[in-house]
């Protein structure tokens, strides 16, 4: 019988990304608005550092998923739900890459250094105030606040639906401490 649960590593990476996103949104909503001459404060620097960390964990998570696959869908789940779940998962992966890169591009465009918890500084992706790149901050904010949060909300609602309405193992197979 094919495996129906995720590996311990997949679970750890899933819940790590969630924890990092919670911290990241807390930082984003607490930090000052970034305008033309906004100095890099501790909150902004931490937001940049967590963005780099999210990107690194997302790379690990995607590599793990490509290398180990995903478990077979639970029996009895309609094909449209399986396809919708796959679409939402892949859109979440895309955003886990696109959002940190857009933030990094915007920081470079603003001339702000992106450091990784003051251990090292990421290279600038482009010249300060390079023509045609002012939009990156607005798109980063829109995708974060509206698209990512909507997709995460759908993901959570689907997990709750499967657990409490359908009574299947969709949620339990991703919970820590459950076995394959």
mmCIF file of C-alpha atoms in Angstrom:
data_model
loop_
_atom_site.group_PDB
_atom_site.id
_atom_site.type_symbol
_atom_site.label_atom_id
_atom_site.label_comp_id
_atom_site.label_asym_id
_atom_site.label_seq_id
_atom_site.Cartn_x
_atom_site.Cartn_y
_atom_site.Cartn_z
ATOM 1 C CA UNK A 1 0.000 0.000 0.000
ATOM 2 C CA UNK A 2 1.440 3.450 -0.918
ATOM 3 C CA UNK A 3 2.356 5.835 1.871
ATOM 4 C CA UNK A 4 -0.490 8.083 2.967
ATOM 5 C CA UNK A 5 1.470 10.351 5.332
ATOM 6 C CA UNK A 6 4.276 12.824 4.794
ATOM 7 C CA UNK A 7 7.838 12.132 5.920
ATOM 8 C CA UNK A 8 9.069 13.625 9.180
ATOM 9 C CA UNK A 9 11.312 15.956 7.183
ATOM 10 C CA UNK A 10 8.416 17.155 5.014
ATOM 11 C CA UNK A 11 6.353 17.810 8.137
ATOM 12 C CA UNK A 12 9.198 19.680 9.837
ATOM 13 C CA UNK A 13 9.738 21.865 6.768
ATOM 14 C CA UNK A 14 5.981 22.519 6.435
ATOM 15 C CA UNK A 15 5.584 23.644 10.053
ATOM 16 C CA UNK A 16 8.875 25.587 9.963
ATOM 17 C CA UNK A 17 7.608 27.583 6.973
ATOM 18 C CA UNK A 18 4.366 28.288 8.842
ATOM 19 C CA UNK A 19 6.234 29.500 11.939
ATOM 20 C CA UNK A 20 8.522 31.684 9.795
ATOM 21 C CA UNK A 21 5.547 33.181 7.962
ATOM 22 C CA UNK A 22 3.832 34.025 11.252
ATOM 23 C CA UNK A 23 6.981 35.807 12.462
ATOM 24 C CA UNK A 24 7.404 37.488 9.079
ATOM 25 C CA UNK A 25 3.859 38.866 9.008
ATOM 26 C CA UNK A 26 4.249 40.067 12.600
ATOM 27 C CA UNK A 27 7.419 41.914 11.594
ATOM 28 C CA UNK A 28 5.844 43.296 8.410
ATOM 29 C CA UNK A 29 2.839 44.688 10.251
ATOM 30 C CA UNK A 30 5.011 46.124 13.061
ATOM 31 C CA UNK A 31 7.740 47.780 11.034
ATOM 32 C CA UNK A 32 7.499 51.327 9.731
ATOM 33 C CA UNK A 33 6.218 51.997 6.232
ATOM 34 C CA UNK A 34 9.165 51.955 3.859
ATOM 35 C CA UNK A 35 9.272 55.245 1.997
ATOM 36 C CA UNK A 36 11.884 57.067 -0.058
ATOM 37 C CA UNK A 37 14.272 57.856 2.826
ATOM 38 C CA UNK A 38 13.278 55.280 5.434
ATOM 39 C CA UNK A 39 16.327 54.107 7.387
ATOM 40 C CA UNK A 40 16.843 50.386 7.899
ATOM 41 C CA UNK A 41 15.555 49.825 11.427
ATOM 42 C CA UNK A 42 15.907 46.653 13.472
ATOM 43 C CA UNK A 43 12.404 45.546 12.450
ATOM 44 C CA UNK A 44 13.119 46.135 8.770
ATOM 45 C CA UNK A 45 16.434 44.298 9.049
ATOM 46 C CA UNK A 46 14.728 41.372 10.802
ATOM 47 C CA UNK A 47 12.041 41.336 8.092
ATOM 48 C CA UNK A 48 14.793 41.083 5.465
ATOM 49 C CA UNK A 49 16.590 38.343 7.436
ATOM 50 C CA UNK A 50 13.433 36.277 7.836
ATOM 51 C CA UNK A 51 12.708 36.740 4.130
ATOM 52 C CA UNK A 52 16.104 35.246 3.283
ATOM 53 C CA UNK A 53 15.468 32.425 5.773
ATOM 54 C CA UNK A 54 12.051 31.693 4.248
ATOM 55 C CA UNK A 55 13.657 31.553 0.801
ATOM 56 C CA UNK A 56 16.319 29.124 2.041
ATOM 57 C CA UNK A 57 13.796 26.851 3.779
ATOM 58 C CA UNK A 58 11.534 26.999 0.707
ATOM 59 C CA UNK A 59 14.450 25.812 -1.463
ATOM 60 C CA UNK A 60 15.034 22.918 0.960
ATOM 61 C CA UNK A 61 11.343 22.114 1.077
ATOM 62 C CA UNK A 62 10.939 22.082 -2.697
ATOM 63 C CA UNK A 63 14.097 19.973 -3.116
ATOM 64 C CA UNK A 64 12.751 17.496 -0.549
ATOM 65 C CA UNK A 65 9.384 17.337 -2.276
ATOM 66 C CA UNK A 66 10.929 16.809 -5.707
ATOM 67 C CA UNK A 67 13.263 14.147 -4.337
ATOM 68 C CA UNK A 68 10.700 12.300 -2.221
ATOM 69 C CA UNK A 69 7.374 13.045 -3.876
ATOM 70 C CA UNK A 70 4.132 13.412 -2.032
ATOM 71 C CA UNK A 71 1.919 10.755 -0.515
ATOM 72 C CA UNK A 72 -0.941 9.297 -2.476
ATOM 73 C CA UNK A 73 -4.225 11.198 -2.049
ATOM 74 C CA UNK A 74 -6.595 9.813 0.550
ATOM 75 C CA UNK A 75 -9.173 7.348 -0.766
ATOM 76 C CA UNK A 76 -12.575 8.791 -1.587
ATOM 77 C CA UNK A 77 -11.469 12.377 -2.188
ATOM 78 C CA UNK A 78 -13.017 13.755 -5.387
ATOM 79 C CA UNK A 79 -10.539 14.388 -8.195
ATOM 80 C CA UNK A 80 -11.435 18.090 -8.352
ATOM 81 C CA UNK A 81 -10.411 18.509 -4.690
ATOM 82 C CA UNK A 82 -7.109 16.728 -5.311
ATOM 83 C CA UNK A 83 -6.404 18.946 -8.330
ATOM 84 C CA UNK A 84 -7.407 22.110 -6.461
ATOM 85 C CA UNK A 85 -5.161 21.121 -3.544
ATOM 86 C CA UNK A 86 -2.220 20.603 -5.924
ATOM 87 C CA UNK A 87 -2.832 23.980 -7.569
ATOM 88 C CA UNK A 88 -2.977 25.751 -4.195
ATOM 89 C CA UNK A 89 0.175 23.954 -2.995
ATOM 90 C CA UNK A 90 2.136 24.910 -6.109
ATOM 91 C CA UNK A 91 0.902 28.514 -5.941
ATOM 92 C CA UNK A 92 2.105 28.617 -2.319
ATOM 93 C CA UNK A 93 5.511 27.307 -3.431
ATOM 94 C CA UNK A 94 5.691 29.974 -6.153
ATOM 95 C CA UNK A 95 4.892 32.696 -3.617
ATOM 96 C CA UNK A 96 7.495 31.345 -1.157
ATOM 97 C CA UNK A 97 10.066 32.079 -3.875
ATOM 98 C CA UNK A 98 8.590 35.152 -5.556
ATOM 99 C CA UNK A 99 7.869 37.172 -2.393
ATOM 100 C CA UNK A 100 11.380 37.058 -0.895
ATOM 101 C CA UNK A 101 12.931 37.775 -4.298
ATOM 102 C CA UNK A 102 10.578 40.731 -4.890
ATOM 103 C CA UNK A 103 11.424 42.044 -1.416
ATOM 104 C CA UNK A 104 15.136 41.629 -2.126
ATOM 105 C CA UNK A 105 14.769 43.403 -5.484
ATOM 106 C CA UNK A 106 12.882 46.258 -3.827
ATOM 107 C CA UNK A 107 15.445 46.580 -1.027
ATOM 108 C CA UNK A 108 18.228 46.708 -3.635
ATOM 109 C CA UNK A 109 16.267 49.272 -5.633
ATOM 110 C CA UNK A 110 15.934 51.391 -2.473
ATOM 111 C CA UNK A 111 19.636 51.018 -1.648
ATOM 112 C CA UNK A 112 18.885 49.075 1.536
ATOM 113 C CA UNK A 113 21.307 46.313 2.495
ATOM 114 C CA UNK A 114 19.724 42.875 2.967
ATOM 115 C CA UNK A 115 21.621 41.066 5.664
ATOM 116 C CA UNK A 116 21.053 37.616 7.080
ATOM 117 C CA UNK A 117 20.841 38.273 10.831
ATOM 118 C CA UNK A 118 24.013 40.397 10.514
ATOM 119 C CA UNK A 119 26.011 37.269 9.615
ATOM 120 C CA UNK A 120 26.440 38.270 5.977
ATOM 121 C CA UNK A 121 24.953 40.696 3.486
ATOM 122 C CA UNK A 122 23.185 39.475 0.388
ATOM 123 C CA UNK A 123 24.460 40.916 -2.890
ATOM 124 C CA UNK A 124 22.455 43.711 -4.451
ATOM 125 C CA UNK A 125 20.307 42.428 -7.286
ATOM 126 C CA UNK A 126 20.218 45.777 -9.068
ATOM 127 C CA UNK A 127 21.425 49.333 -8.888
ATOM 128 C CA UNK A 128 19.747 51.744 -6.520
ATOM 129 C CA UNK A 129 16.759 53.438 -8.191
ATOM 130 C CA UNK A 130 17.211 51.443 -11.409
ATOM 131 C CA UNK A 131 14.586 52.584 -13.881
ATOM 132 C CA UNK A 132 11.415 50.545 -14.101
ATOM 133 C CA UNK A 133 11.600 48.709 -10.761
ATOM 134 C CA UNK A 134 9.730 50.979 -8.335
ATOM 135 C CA UNK A 135 6.662 48.687 -8.563
ATOM 136 C CA UNK A 136 8.324 45.771 -6.767
ATOM 137 C CA UNK A 137 7.467 46.939 -3.254
ATOM 138 C CA UNK A 138 3.785 47.436 -4.049
ATOM 139 C CA UNK A 139 3.528 44.046 -5.765
ATOM 140 C CA UNK A 140 5.390 42.388 -2.856
ATOM 141 C CA UNK A 141 2.904 43.897 -0.420
ATOM 142 C CA UNK A 142 -0.164 43.022 -2.518
ATOM 143 C CA UNK A 143 0.879 39.420 -3.112
ATOM 144 C CA UNK A 144 1.725 38.991 0.577
ATOM 145 C CA UNK A 145 -1.373 40.528 2.082
ATOM 146 C CA UNK A 146 -3.983 39.401 -0.407
ATOM 147 C CA UNK A 147 -2.803 36.411 -2.426
ATOM 148 C CA UNK A 148 -0.612 34.560 0.095
ATOM 149 C CA UNK A 149 -2.984 35.073 3.007
ATOM 150 C CA UNK A 150 -5.960 34.002 0.869
ATOM 151 C CA UNK A 151 -4.194 30.825 -0.249
ATOM 152 C CA UNK A 152 -3.062 30.028 3.301
ATOM 153 C CA UNK A 153 -6.647 30.602 4.444
ATOM 154 C CA UNK A 154 -7.965 28.201 1.787
ATOM 155 C CA UNK A 155 -5.332 25.657 2.832
ATOM 156 C CA UNK A 156 -6.367 25.901 6.495
ATOM 157 C CA UNK A 157 -10.101 25.794 5.725
ATOM 158 C CA UNK A 158 -9.582 22.704 3.551
ATOM 159 C CA UNK A 159 -7.606 20.964 6.311
ATOM 160 C CA UNK A 160 -10.321 21.775 8.867
ATOM 161 C CA UNK A 161 -13.038 20.616 6.444
ATOM 162 C CA UNK A 162 -11.279 17.302 5.896
ATOM 163 C CA UNK A 163 -10.715 16.784 9.597
ATOM 164 C CA UNK A 164 -14.070 17.808 11.042
ATOM 165 C CA UNK A 165 -16.541 17.365 8.161
ATOM 166 C CA UNK A 166 -15.150 14.463 6.158
ATOM 167 C CA UNK A 167 -13.346 12.850 9.097
ATOM 168 C CA UNK A 168 -10.490 11.670 6.895
ATOM 169 C CA UNK A 169 -6.713 11.707 7.502
ATOM 170 C CA UNK A 170 -5.772 14.654 5.261
ATOM 171 C CA UNK A 171 -4.857 16.872 8.227
ATOM 172 C CA UNK A 172 -3.566 14.116 10.519
ATOM 173 C CA UNK A 173 -1.017 12.886 7.992
ATOM 174 C CA UNK A 174 0.754 16.278 8.148
ATOM 175 C CA UNK A 175 0.635 16.648 11.917
ATOM 176 C CA UNK A 176 3.861 16.127 13.865
ATOM 177 C CA UNK A 177 4.021 12.806 15.680
ATOM 178 C CA UNK A 178 1.910 10.886 13.170
ATOM 179 C CA UNK A 179 3.670 8.020 11.440
ATOM 180 C CA UNK A 180 3.834 7.048 7.799
#
